[in-house]
Amino acid sequence: MPLLIASSSVAYSVIMILSLWVFYGFYLLAEFITDRILKEFSQILKFILAVFLYAIYIKIGDITFPIIFLSLLPYLYLLIFSYIVYFCIKEYNGDKRSKFPITLLQYSILFFLVSFIREILGFGSVSLPFVYGVASFNIFGILGFSPPFRFFGTVAGTFIMLALLAMFYFWYNNDETFDIKGNS
């Protein structure tokens, strides 16, 4: 969910990716602290401590980038709960956490690519987080023409872009031939 809405600009995706990694770091810090103090309630304390540290991060980010954090605030909290649900499912299934940073890195790359492609093709610009909002560089305006695929700037265009990326990902990782017509 945060991927679709918050990926409308590169500036938002940079803040969301940074927030995701900060929360992961806070969770590792909370895990280190709680494993040393209380082992019985360590899982609950890990999440409480990580969310507390993340709330401090959000407050510092709100002071530093007030306009961006104002518009991203619901998605930043949604990001926490998505992370917690994903991590709890992985713990419940007994999967090892060693793959989690790789998954987080893949998600971060996907998030950045979707927002970059979406902003370039849909809006013709690239934006970066700035203290007083978003610094946007209109690339197609400088070159003298309009963005080629404005449809990709919409949420429906993002769904199609994600479907195409998923198709190419599965096609690349699959050993079978890619048959469009459905003939065997």
C-alpha atoms as a printed R data frame, in Angstrom:
    type eleno elety resid chain resno      x       y       z
1   ATOM     1    CA   MET     A     1  0.000   0.000   0.000
2   ATOM     2    CA   PRO     A     2  2.644   2.628   0.817
3   ATOM     3    CA   LEU     A     3  4.389   1.689  -2.414
4   ATOM     4    CA   LEU     A     4  1.503   2.859  -4.599
5   ATOM     5    CA   ILE     A     5  0.636   6.142  -2.975
6   ATOM     6    CA   ALA     A     6  3.941   7.331  -1.576
7   ATOM     7    CA   SER     A     7  5.854   6.494  -4.748
8   ATOM     8    CA   SER     A     8  4.475   9.477  -6.631
9   ATOM     9    CA   SER     A     9  7.836  11.233  -6.315
10  ATOM    10    CA   VAL     A    10 11.419  10.257  -5.714
11  ATOM    11    CA   ALA     A    11 11.565  12.604  -2.717
12  ATOM    12    CA   TYR     A    12  8.788  10.682  -0.977
13  ATOM    13    CA   SER     A    13 10.320   7.313  -1.798
14  ATOM    14    CA   VAL     A    14 13.715   8.389  -0.438
15  ATOM    15    CA   ILE     A    15 12.089   9.364   2.869
16  ATOM    16    CA   MET     A    16 10.043   6.143   2.979
17  ATOM    17    CA   ILE     A    17 13.073   3.947   2.231
18  ATOM    18    CA   LEU     A    18 15.148   5.796   4.807
19  ATOM    19    CA   SER     A    19 12.343   5.389   7.343
20  ATOM    20    CA   LEU     A    20 12.103   1.674   6.633
21  ATOM    21    CA   TRP     A    21 15.822   1.162   7.197
22  ATOM    22    CA   VAL     A    22 15.791   3.375  10.301
23  ATOM    23    CA   PHE     A    23 12.993   1.283  11.776
24  ATOM    24    CA   TYR     A    24 14.896  -1.897  10.951
25  ATOM    25    CA   GLY     A    25 17.961  -0.461  12.697
26  ATOM    26    CA   PHE     A    26 15.871   0.519  15.712
27  ATOM    27    CA   TYR     A    27 14.410  -2.968  15.819
28  ATOM    28    CA   LEU     A    28 17.906  -4.486  15.827
29  ATOM    29    CA   LEU     A    29 18.929  -2.073  18.592
30  ATOM    30    CA   ALA     A    30 15.814  -2.942  20.581
31  ATOM    31    CA   GLU     A    31 16.532  -6.633  20.054
32  ATOM    32    CA   PHE     A    32 20.079  -6.188  21.338
33  ATOM    33    CA   ILE     A    33 18.889  -4.296  24.432
34  ATOM    34    CA   THR     A    34 15.956  -6.563  25.326
35  ATOM    35    CA   ASP     A    35 17.888  -9.800  24.833
36  ATOM    36    CA   ARG     A    36 20.364  -8.581  27.434
37  ATOM    37    CA   ILE     A    37 17.769  -7.427  30.000
38  ATOM    38    CA   LEU     A    38 14.534  -9.420  29.909
39  ATOM    39    CA   LYS     A    39 14.306 -12.596  27.905
40  ATOM    40    CA   GLU     A    40 10.729 -13.488  28.867
41  ATOM    41    CA   PHE     A    41  9.046 -10.424  27.422
42  ATOM    42    CA   SER     A    42 11.694  -9.664  24.835
43  ATOM    43    CA   GLN     A    43  9.421  -9.894  21.744
44  ATOM    44    CA   ILE     A    44  6.880  -7.406  23.122
45  ATOM    45    CA   LEU     A    45  9.575  -5.108  24.465
46  ATOM    46    CA   LYS     A    46 11.409  -5.173  21.131
47  ATOM    47    CA   PHE     A    47  8.393  -3.851  19.282
48  ATOM    48    CA   ILE     A    48  7.537  -1.281  21.956
49  ATOM    49    CA   LEU     A    49 11.102   0.032  22.131
50  ATOM    50    CA   ALA     A    50 11.493   0.049  18.339
51  ATOM    51    CA   VAL     A    51  8.206   1.927  17.871
52  ATOM    52    CA   PHE     A    52  9.201   4.401  20.593
53  ATOM    53    CA   LEU     A    53 12.557   5.088  18.913
54  ATOM    54    CA   TYR     A    54 10.810   5.345  15.545
55  ATOM    55    CA   ALA     A    55  8.369   7.901  16.977
56  ATOM    56    CA   ILE     A    56 11.366   9.987  18.044
57  ATOM    57    CA   TYR     A    57 12.775   9.641  14.518
58  ATOM    58    CA   ILE     A    58  9.453  10.777  13.041
59  ATOM    59    CA   LYS     A    59  9.428  13.817  15.335
60  ATOM    60    CA   ILE     A    60 12.992  14.724  14.304
61  ATOM    61    CA   GLY     A    61 12.037  14.191  10.652
62  ATOM    62    CA   ASP     A    62  8.941  16.317  11.152
63  ATOM    63    CA   ILE     A    63 11.119  19.159  12.408
64  ATOM    64    CA   THR     A    64 13.664  18.690   9.604
65  ATOM    65    CA   PHE     A    65 11.292  18.095   6.660
66  ATOM    66    CA   PRO     A    66  7.924  19.425   7.899
67  ATOM    67    CA   ILE     A    67  6.052  19.481   4.586
68  ATOM    68    CA   ILE     A    68  7.151  16.023   3.435
69  ATOM    69    CA   PHE     A    69  6.521  14.393   6.803
70  ATOM    70    CA   LEU     A    70  3.106  16.050   7.065
71  ATOM    71    CA   SER     A    71  1.960  14.388   3.853
72  ATOM    72    CA   LEU     A    72  3.747  11.069   4.537
73  ATOM    73    CA   LEU     A    73  2.863  10.680   8.220
74  ATOM    74    CA   PRO     A    74  0.044   8.131   7.810
75  ATOM    75    CA   TYR     A    75  2.185   6.060   5.456
76  ATOM    76    CA   LEU     A    76  5.168   6.174   7.795
77  ATOM    77    CA   TYR     A    77  3.059   4.620  10.539
78  ATOM    78    CA   LEU     A    78  1.556   2.157   8.055
79  ATOM    79    CA   LEU     A    79  5.105   1.206   7.155
80  ATOM    80    CA   ILE     A    80  5.758   0.235  10.788
81  ATOM    81    CA   PHE     A    81  2.734  -1.998  11.002
82  ATOM    82    CA   SER     A    82  3.512  -3.576   7.631
83  ATOM    83    CA   TYR     A    83  6.986  -4.318   8.921
84  ATOM    84    CA   ILE     A    84  5.679  -5.780  12.181
85  ATOM    85    CA   VAL     A    85  3.110  -7.977  10.428
86  ATOM    86    CA   TYR     A    86  5.694  -9.200   7.917
87  ATOM    87    CA   PHE     A    87  8.230  -9.937  10.650
88  ATOM    88    CA   CYS     A    88  5.654 -11.746  12.808
89  ATOM    89    CA   ILE     A    89  4.625 -13.934   9.867
90  ATOM    90    CA   LYS     A    90  8.253 -14.789   9.193
91  ATOM    91    CA   GLU     A    91  8.790 -15.635  12.888
92  ATOM    92    CA   TYR     A    92  5.627 -17.738  12.991
93  ATOM    93    CA   ASN     A    93  6.595 -19.708   9.902
94  ATOM    94    CA   GLY     A    94 10.005 -20.422  11.368
95  ATOM    95    CA   ASP     A    95 11.924 -18.777   8.536
96  ATOM    96    CA   LYS     A    96 15.367 -17.488   9.320
97  ATOM    97    CA   ARG     A    97 15.861 -13.777   9.654
98  ATOM    98    CA   SER     A    98 19.084 -13.895   7.694
99  ATOM    99    CA   LYS     A    99 17.107 -13.300   4.462
100 ATOM   100    CA   PHE     A   100 15.272 -10.297   5.896
101 ATOM   101    CA   PRO     A   101 17.895  -7.627   5.036
102 ATOM   102    CA   ILE     A   102 18.009  -8.973   1.472
103 ATOM   103    CA   THR     A   103 14.213  -8.733   1.244
104 ATOM   104    CA   LEU     A   104 14.361  -5.228   2.684
105 ATOM   105    CA   LEU     A   105 16.990  -4.251   0.132
106 ATOM   106    CA   GLN     A   106 14.916  -5.695  -2.726
107 ATOM   107    CA   TYR     A   107 11.846  -3.804  -1.513
108 ATOM   108    CA   SER     A   108 13.873  -0.588  -1.251
109 ATOM   109    CA   ILE     A   109 15.217  -0.964  -4.785
110 ATOM   110    CA   LEU     A   110 11.742  -1.750  -6.131
111 ATOM   111    CA   PHE     A   111 10.271   1.246  -4.281
112 ATOM   112    CA   PHE     A   112 12.926   3.577  -5.667
113 ATOM   113    CA   LEU     A   113 12.663   2.238  -9.225
114 ATOM   114    CA   VAL     A   114  8.875   2.498  -9.283
115 ATOM   115    CA   SER     A   115  8.934   6.064  -7.992
116 ATOM   116    CA   PHE     A   116 11.759   7.095 -10.324
117 ATOM   117    CA   ILE     A   117 10.137   5.587 -13.423
118 ATOM   118    CA   ARG     A   118  6.732   6.882 -12.389
119 ATOM   119    CA   GLU     A   119  7.976  10.413 -11.859
120 ATOM   120    CA   ILE     A   120 10.108  10.562 -15.014
121 ATOM   121    CA   LEU     A   121  7.474   9.093 -17.343
122 ATOM   122    CA   GLY     A   122  4.386  10.526 -15.683
123 ATOM   123    CA   PHE     A   123  5.492  13.981 -14.596
124 ATOM   124    CA   GLY     A   124  8.724  14.556 -16.516
125 ATOM   125    CA   SER     A   125 10.662  15.529 -13.431
126 ATOM   126    CA   VAL     A   126 12.845  14.214 -10.638
127 ATOM   127    CA   SER     A   127 12.380  15.465  -7.103
128 ATOM   128    CA   LEU     A   128 14.526  15.340  -3.997
129 ATOM   129    CA   PRO     A   129 13.659  16.008  -0.360
130 ATOM   130    CA   PHE     A   130 14.386  19.560   0.685
131 ATOM   131    CA   VAL     A   131 14.043  21.244   4.058
132 ATOM   132    CA   TYR     A   132 11.059  23.331   2.959
133 ATOM   133    CA   GLY     A   133  9.379  20.692   0.842
134 ATOM   134    CA   VAL     A   134 10.375  19.056  -2.398
135 ATOM   135    CA   ALA     A   135 12.979  20.323  -4.865
136 ATOM   136    CA   SER     A   136 11.721  19.269  -8.288
137 ATOM   137    CA   PHE     A   137 13.787  19.334 -11.460
138 ATOM   138    CA   ASN     A   138 11.610  19.386 -14.582
139 ATOM   139    CA   ILE     A   139 13.741  17.436 -17.039
140 ATOM   140    CA   PHE     A   140 11.297  17.354 -19.952
141 ATOM   141    CA   GLY     A   141 10.529  21.054 -19.501
142 ATOM   142    CA   ILE     A   142 14.192  21.868 -19.951
143 ATOM   143    CA   LEU     A   143 14.321  19.748 -23.115
144 ATOM   144    CA   GLY     A   144 11.207  21.458 -24.447
145 ATOM   145    CA   PHE     A   145  8.598  18.684 -24.582
146 ATOM   146    CA   SER     A   146  5.983  17.141 -22.324
147 ATOM   147    CA   PRO     A   147  6.244  13.836 -20.421
148 ATOM   148    CA   PRO     A   148  5.559  10.890 -22.743
149 ATOM   149    CA   PHE     A   149  3.407   8.670 -20.529
150 ATOM   150    CA   ARG     A   150  1.313  10.735 -18.138
151 ATOM   151    CA   PHE     A   151 -0.751   7.631 -17.389
152 ATOM   152    CA   PHE     A   152  2.126   6.207 -15.314
153 ATOM   153    CA   GLY     A   153  1.742   9.163 -12.955
154 ATOM   154    CA   THR     A   154 -1.601   7.757 -11.796
155 ATOM   155    CA   VAL     A   155 -2.192   4.902  -9.352
156 ATOM   156    CA   ALA     A   156 -3.642   2.743 -12.163
157 ATOM   157    CA   GLY     A   157 -0.491   3.324 -14.183
158 ATOM   158    CA   THR     A   158  1.564   2.252 -11.188
159 ATOM   159    CA   PHE     A   159 -0.425  -0.994 -10.965
160 ATOM   160    CA   ILE     A   160  0.334  -1.697 -14.610
161 ATOM   161    CA   MET     A   161  3.990  -0.815 -14.131
162 ATOM   162    CA   LEU     A   162  4.210  -3.186 -11.129
163 ATOM   163    CA   ALA     A   163  2.536  -5.927 -13.150
164 ATOM   164    CA   LEU     A   164  5.063  -5.463 -15.947
165 ATOM   165    CA   LEU     A   165  7.958  -5.503 -13.478
166 ATOM   166    CA   ALA     A   166  6.564  -8.675 -11.861
167 ATOM   167    CA   MET     A   167  6.119 -10.285 -15.268
168 ATOM   168    CA   PHE     A   168  9.721  -9.589 -16.246
169 ATOM   169    CA   TYR     A   169 10.955 -10.720 -12.840
170 ATOM   170    CA   PHE     A   170  9.172 -14.078 -13.068
171 ATOM   171    CA   TRP     A   171 10.104 -14.459 -16.730
172 ATOM   172    CA   TYR     A   172 13.779 -13.886 -15.888
173 ATOM   173    CA   ASN     A   173 13.735 -16.302 -12.916
174 ATOM   174    CA   ASN     A   174 11.721 -19.017 -14.685
175 ATOM   175    CA   ASP     A   175 13.459 -21.698 -16.726
176 ATOM   176    CA   GLU     A   176 10.438 -22.348 -18.939
177 ATOM   177    CA   THR     A   177  9.890 -20.620 -22.249
178 ATOM   178    CA   PHE     A   178  7.736 -17.512 -22.322
179 ATOM   179    CA   ASP     A   179  4.775 -18.310 -24.580
180 ATOM   180    CA   ILE     A   180  2.434 -15.401 -25.204
181 ATOM   181    CA   LYS     A   181 -0.156 -17.205 -27.352
182 ATOM   182    CA   GLY     A   182 -0.674 -20.060 -24.926
183 ATOM   183    CA   ASN     A   183  0.253 -22.762 -27.456
184 ATOM   184    CA   SER     A   184  2.037 -25.806 -26.085
